């Protein structure tokens, strides 16, 4: 019995315990064998022998039962470990996605201009020198080309540095009156708090017969647009320079954070620059061979608008794909 006790104690699983049970209680097992021996015993020894054997069997059954319970408990624990649910894993309940803040801002901008009867034009991201620079009154060696650091390919192809080349493509393909915006990605060799190598612009162009479009129209629409985007702000037009417009203006809104009293975001000026615009330069019309027309144009950076609208301090965070940022826009 001691031997059996040891065997049972060293059992690692229910299967080997069952093998022991069969070897003891089975038809050809130990106890069957012992009881069979009884037949050949003299009568007076039979009783003692049977009693001893029955005690032995009971002991075995007790040992077996205890071992079985232990091994069953271990098996269940192991099964539970395998099937357990890791509650730190992601939530399987589907959550709603949302538009990226840049795209949501783009949509809002487009919404305004479409409501003002502008149509949407797109152009290629890989441009040639003519559309991106030359026709926009930026001849080779013109110092204003330095305003934009360009990614070049071979054969004077390049990644467009602004959406203004779509102006040129549209004027070459359509007859005035033209009233378009062109949203899209642009590329520059820049990387810091407020610049990324890829960002988005919306270009605007309105062209009609000479005298039909004036700076006053430009001023009205941009003021109205900026109030639509930022609410109750003041708008100011500041003289500036762009090769493709004359006169050129940069457009500021009163700081939406300090309401114009001066803070860190507006560098204590009370104003935030948000747009470039102007009256189309005659040289641009010459490049696309349009005569007896006038027009205005504007261009804006969508990320700048998104950063102001959502108070995002670092432009780069918009492109890092960090879900913690994006989840805030759900
Ligand atoms: N293309 C200019 C830029 O990328 C933005 C711009 C300024 C566009 C004035 C215009 C404009 O059409 O009239 O900085």
Coordinates of C-alpha atoms and ligand atoms in Angstrom, one line a residue:
X1 CA 0.0 0.0 0.0
X2 CA 2.9 2.4 0.7
X3 CA 4.1 1.9 -2.8
X4 CA 0.7 2.8 -4.2
X5 CA 0.5 5.8 -1.9
X6 CA 3.7 7.1 -3.4
X7 CA 2.5 6.4 -6.9
X8 CA -0.6 8.4 -6.3
X9 CA 1.3 11.2 -4.7
X10 CA 3.6 11.6 -7.7
X11 CA 0.6 11.7 -10.1
X12 CA 0.8 14.9 -12.2
X13 CA -2.5 14.7 -14.0
X14 CA -5.9 12.9 -14.0
X15 CA -4.9 10.6 -16.8
X16 CA -2.1 8.9 -14.9
X17 CA -4.3 8.8 -11.8
X18 CA -7.0 7.0 -13.8
X19 CA -4.3 4.5 -15.0
X20 CA -3.6 3.7 -11.3
X21 CA -7.3 3.3 -10.6
X22 CA -7.6 0.7 -13.4
X23 CA -4.5 -1.1 -12.3
X24 CA -6.0 -1.4 -8.8
X25 CA -9.8 -1.7 -9.4
X26 CA -10.0 -3.0 -12.9
X27 CA -11.2 -6.5 -13.9
X28 CA -7.6 -7.7 -14.1
X29 CA -6.5 -5.3 -11.4
X30 CA -4.8 -5.8 -8.1
X31 CA -7.9 -6.2 -6.0
X32 CA -9.6 -8.6 -8.5
X33 CA -6.4 -10.7 -8.4
X34 CA -6.3 -10.7 -4.6
X35 CA -10.0 -11.6 -4.2
X36 CA -9.5 -14.5 -6.7
X37 CA -6.8 -15.9 -4.4
X38 CA -9.4 -16.2 -1.7
X39 CA -10.9 -19.2 -3.3
X40 CA -7.9 -21.3 -2.8
X41 CA -7.5 -20.3 0.9
X42 CA -8.5 -22.6 3.8
X43 CA -11.9 -21.6 5.1
X44 CA -10.7 -20.2 8.5
X45 CA -8.3 -17.8 6.8
X46 CA -10.8 -16.5 4.4
X47 CA -12.6 -14.1 6.7
X48 CA -9.4 -12.3 7.9
X49 CA -8.0 -12.1 4.4
X50 CA -11.2 -10.6 3.0
X51 CA -11.4 -8.1 5.9
X52 CA -7.8 -7.0 5.4
X53 CA -8.4 -6.7 1.6
X54 CA -11.5 -4.7 2.1
X55 CA -9.7 -2.3 4.5
X56 CA -6.9 -2.0 1.9
X57 CA -9.4 -1.2 -0.8
X58 CA -11.1 1.4 1.3
X59 CA -7.7 3.1 2.0
X60 CA -7.0 3.1 -1.6
X61 CA -10.3 4.6 -2.5
X62 CA -9.8 7.3 0.1
X63 CA -6.3 8.1 -1.3
X64 CA -7.6 8.0 -4.8
X65 CA -10.5 10.4 -4.1
X66 CA -8.3 13.0 -2.4
X67 CA -5.8 12.9 -5.2
X68 CA -8.5 13.2 -7.8
X69 CA -10.0 16.2 -6.2
X70 CA -6.6 17.9 -6.0
X71 CA -5.8 17.2 -9.6
X72 CA -9.2 18.3 -10.8
X73 CA -8.8 21.6 -9.0
X74 CA -5.4 22.1 -10.7
X75 CA -6.9 21.3 -14.1
X76 CA -9.7 23.8 -13.7
X77 CA -7.3 26.5 -12.6
X78 CA -5.2 25.9 -15.7
X79 CA -8.2 26.0 -18.0
X80 CA -9.3 29.3 -16.4
X81 CA -5.8 30.7 -16.9
X82 CA -6.0 30.0 -20.6
X83 CA -9.5 31.2 -21.1
X84 CA -9.3 34.3 -18.9
X85 CA -10.2 37.7 -20.3
X86 CA -7.4 40.3 -20.2
X87 CA -9.3 43.4 -19.3
X88 CA -6.4 45.6 -20.2
X89 CA -6.9 44.7 -23.9
X90 CA -8.7 47.1 -26.2
X91 CA -12.4 47.6 -25.8
X92 CA -14.1 45.4 -28.3
X93 CA -17.2 47.7 -28.3
X94 CA -17.0 49.5 -31.6
X95 CA -16.5 53.3 -31.1
X96 CA -17.3 56.0 -33.7
X97 CA -14.4 57.4 -35.7
X98 CA -14.2 61.0 -36.6
X99 CA -12.8 63.3 -39.3
X100 CA -9.2 64.4 -38.8
X101 CA -9.3 68.0 -37.5
X102 CA -7.5 69.2 -40.7
X103 CA -10.1 67.5 -42.9
X104 CA -13.0 68.8 -40.8
X105 CA -11.6 72.3 -41.1
X106 CA -11.1 71.8 -44.8
X107 CA -14.7 70.8 -45.1
X108 CA -15.9 73.8 -43.2
X109 CA -13.9 76.1 -45.5
X110 CA -15.2 74.3 -48.6
X111 CA -18.7 74.5 -47.3
X112 CA -18.5 78.3 -47.1
X113 CA -17.2 78.8 -50.6
X114 CA -19.5 76.3 -52.2
X115 CA -22.4 78.2 -50.6
X116 CA -21.0 81.4 -52.3
X117 CA -21.1 79.7 -55.7
X118 CA -17.5 78.7 -56.0
X119 CA -16.7 75.5 -57.7
X120 CA -13.9 73.1 -56.8
X121 CA -10.9 72.5 -59.0
X122 CA -8.0 70.1 -58.3
X123 CA -4.5 69.9 -59.7
X124 CA -1.6 67.5 -59.7
X125 CA 0.7 67.3 -56.6
X126 CA 3.8 66.8 -58.9
X127 CA 4.0 70.0 -60.9
X128 CA 6.3 71.6 -63.4
X129 CA 8.2 74.8 -63.1
X130 CA 5.9 76.7 -65.4
X131 CA 2.6 76.1 -63.4
X132 CA 4.2 76.4 -59.9
X133 CA 6.4 79.4 -60.6
X134 CA 6.9 80.8 -64.0
X135 CA 3.3 81.6 -64.9
X136 CA 2.7 82.9 -61.5
X137 CA 5.2 85.7 -62.2
X138 CA 8.0 84.0 -60.5
X139 CA 10.6 83.8 -63.2
X140 CA 13.8 81.8 -62.7
X141 CA 16.3 83.6 -60.4
X142 CA 13.4 85.7 -59.0
X143 CA 14.3 86.2 -55.4
X144 CA 10.7 85.5 -54.3
X145 CA 11.3 81.8 -55.1
X146 CA 13.3 81.7 -51.9
X147 CA 10.1 82.3 -50.0
X148 CA 9.3 78.6 -50.6
X149 CA 11.8 75.8 -50.2
X150 CA 11.0 73.3 -52.9
X151 CA 11.4 69.6 -53.3
X152 CA 12.7 69.0 -56.8
X153 CA 12.6 66.0 -59.1
X154 CA 14.6 65.6 -62.3
X155 CA 13.6 67.6 -65.4
X156 CA 12.4 70.6 -63.4
X157 CA 9.5 68.7 -62.0
X158 CA 8.7 69.4 -58.4
X159 CA 6.2 68.9 -55.6
X160 CA 3.9 71.8 -55.7
X161 CA 4.8 74.4 -53.0
X162 CA 1.3 75.9 -53.1
X163 CA -2.1 75.4 -54.6
X164 CA -1.7 78.5 -56.8
X165 CA -0.7 76.5 -59.9
X166 CA -4.3 75.4 -60.1
X167 CA -5.1 79.0 -60.9
X168 CA -2.9 78.7 -64.0
X169 CA -4.4 75.3 -65.0
X170 CA -7.9 76.6 -64.6
X171 CA -7.3 79.8 -66.6
X172 CA -5.7 77.8 -69.4
X173 CA -8.7 75.4 -69.5
X174 CA -11.7 77.5 -68.8
X175 CA -13.1 80.8 -70.1
X176 CA -14.0 83.6 -67.6
X177 CA -16.1 84.0 -65.6
X178 CA -14.1 81.8 -63.3
X179 CA -15.0 81.4 -59.7
X180 CA -13.1 78.5 -58.1
X181 CA -11.4 77.3 -55.0
X182 CA -8.7 74.6 -55.0
X183 CA -8.1 72.6 -51.8
X184 CA -5.2 70.2 -51.5
X185 CA -1.8 69.1 -50.2
X186 CA 1.3 71.1 -50.8
X187 CA 5.0 70.5 -49.9
X188 CA 7.9 72.5 -48.6
X189 CA 11.2 71.7 -47.1
X190 CA 10.3 72.8 -43.6
X191 CA 9.9 71.2 -40.2
X192 CA 9.3 73.0 -36.9
X193 CA 6.5 74.0 -34.5
X194 CA 4.5 75.6 -37.2
X195 CA 5.8 73.9 -40.4
X196 CA 5.6 70.4 -41.7
X197 CA 6.9 69.1 -45.1
X198 CA 3.3 68.4 -46.2
X199 CA 0.4 70.6 -45.4
X200 CA -2.9 71.8 -47.0
X201 CA -4.0 74.9 -48.6
X202 CA -7.1 76.3 -50.2
X203 CA -6.6 78.6 -53.1
X204 CA -9.3 80.9 -54.4
X205 CA -9.6 82.6 -57.8
X206 CA -12.3 84.8 -59.3
X207 CA -11.8 86.2 -62.8
X208 CA -14.3 88.2 -65.0
X209 CA -14.4 90.9 -67.6
X210 CA -12.3 94.0 -66.7
X211 CA -14.1 96.0 -64.0
X212 CA -16.5 93.2 -63.0
X213 CA -14.3 92.0 -60.1
X214 CA -12.6 94.4 -57.7
X215 CA -10.6 94.5 -54.6
X216 CA -13.9 95.5 -52.8
X217 CA -15.4 92.1 -53.8
X218 CA -12.3 90.4 -52.4
X219 CA -12.5 92.3 -49.2
X220 CA -16.2 91.6 -48.7
X221 CA -16.0 87.8 -49.3
X222 CA -12.9 87.3 -47.1
X223 CA -14.3 89.3 -44.2
X224 CA -17.6 87.3 -44.5
X225 CA -15.6 84.0 -44.7
X226 CA -13.4 84.8 -41.7
X227 CA -16.5 85.6 -39.6
X228 CA -18.1 82.4 -40.7
X229 CA -15.0 80.5 -39.6
X230 CA -14.0 82.3 -36.4
X231 CA -17.2 84.1 -35.2
X232 CA -17.2 87.7 -34.1
X233 CA -13.7 88.8 -35.1
X234 CA -12.4 92.0 -36.6
X235 CA -10.6 91.7 -40.0
X236 CA -7.8 93.8 -41.3
X237 CA -6.1 93.9 -44.6
X238 CA -2.3 94.7 -44.4
X239 CA -0.3 95.6 -47.5
X240 CA 2.1 92.8 -48.4
X241 CA 3.9 91.3 -51.4
X242 CA 3.1 88.2 -53.6
X243 CA 4.5 87.9 -57.1
X244 CA 1.1 86.8 -58.5
X245 CA -1.0 89.7 -57.1
X246 CA -0.8 93.5 -57.3
X247 CA -1.7 95.0 -54.9
X248 CA -1.2 92.2 -52.4
X249 CA -2.5 92.0 -48.9
X250 CA -2.2 89.7 -45.9
X251 CA -5.3 89.4 -43.9
X252 CA -5.4 89.3 -40.1
X253 CA -8.2 88.6 -37.7
X254 CA -8.3 90.0 -34.2
X255 CA -6.8 87.5 -31.8
X256 CA -9.4 84.9 -30.9
X257 CA -7.7 84.1 -27.6
X258 CA -7.3 87.6 -26.1
X259 CA -9.9 89.4 -28.2
X260 CA -7.2 91.8 -29.4
X261 CA -5.7 92.9 -26.1
X262 CA -2.4 91.0 -26.7
X263 CA -1.3 87.6 -25.6
X264 CA 1.4 85.0 -26.3
X265 CA -0.4 83.4 -29.3
X266 CA -0.6 86.7 -31.1
X267 CA 2.9 87.8 -30.0
X268 CA 1.1 90.7 -28.1
X269 CA 0.0 92.3 -31.3
X270 CA -3.7 91.5 -30.9
X271 CA -3.8 90.2 -34.4
X272 CA -3.4 86.8 -36.1
X273 CA -2.3 86.5 -39.7
X274 CA -4.6 84.0 -41.6
X275 CA -4.6 84.6 -45.3
X276 CA -2.7 85.9 -48.3
X277 CA -4.6 87.6 -51.1
X278 CA -4.6 90.3 -53.8
X279 CA -5.7 91.4 -57.2
X280 CA -4.4 89.2 -59.9
X281 CA -1.2 90.6 -61.4
X282 CA -1.4 91.5 -65.1
X283 CA 1.7 89.3 -65.7
X284 CA -0.3 86.2 -64.6
X285 CA -3.0 87.0 -67.2
X286 CA -0.3 87.5 -69.8
X287 CA 1.2 84.0 -69.0
X288 CA -2.2 82.4 -69.7
X289 CA -3.0 84.7 -72.5
X290 CA -6.1 86.2 -71.1
X291 CA -7.1 89.7 -72.2
X292 CA -9.6 92.3 -70.9
X293 CA -10.1 90.5 -67.6
X294 CA -9.6 91.3 -63.9
X295 CA -9.6 89.1 -60.9
X296 CA -8.7 88.5 -57.3
X297 CA -7.1 85.5 -55.6
X298 CA -6.4 84.3 -52.1
X299 CA -4.6 81.4 -50.4
X300 CA -4.7 80.0 -46.9
X301 CA -3.1 77.2 -44.9
X302 CA -5.7 74.8 -43.6
X303 CA -3.6 73.5 -40.7
X304 CA -3.2 77.1 -39.4
X305 CA -7.0 77.4 -39.3
X306 CA -7.3 74.0 -37.6
X307 CA -4.6 75.0 -35.0
X308 CA -6.4 78.3 -34.2
X309 CA -9.9 76.7 -34.1
X310 CA -8.8 73.9 -31.8
X311 CA -5.9 75.6 -29.9
X312 CA -3.3 73.1 -31.1
X313 CA 0.1 74.4 -30.2
X314 CA 2.4 72.1 -32.2
X315 CA 1.5 71.5 -35.9
X316 CA 3.5 68.3 -36.0
X317 CA 1.1 66.7 -33.6
X318 CA -1.6 66.7 -36.3
X319 CA 0.5 64.3 -38.4
X320 CA 1.8 61.9 -35.7
X321 CA -1.3 59.7 -35.7
X322 CA -1.5 59.7 -31.9
X323 CA -5.0 58.4 -31.1
X324 CA -5.0 60.4 -27.9
X325 CA -5.1 63.6 -29.9
X326 CA -7.5 62.3 -32.5
X327 CA -9.9 60.9 -29.9
X328 CA -10.6 64.4 -28.7
X329 CA -12.2 65.2 -32.0
X330 CA -14.8 62.5 -31.9
Ligands
LIG1 N1 0.5 80.9 -52.7 C1 0.7 81.7 -51.5 C2 1.5 80.9 -50.5 O1 1.6 79.7 -50.6 C3 -0.6 82.0 -50.8 C4 -1.3 83.0 -51.6 C5 -1.2 84.4 -51.4 C6 -2.2 82.6 -52.7 C7 -1.8 85.3 -52.1 C8 -2.8 83.6 -53.4 C9 -2.6 84.9 -53.1 O2 -3.6 83.3 -54.4 O3 -3.3 85.9 -53.8 O4 2.0 81.4 -49.6

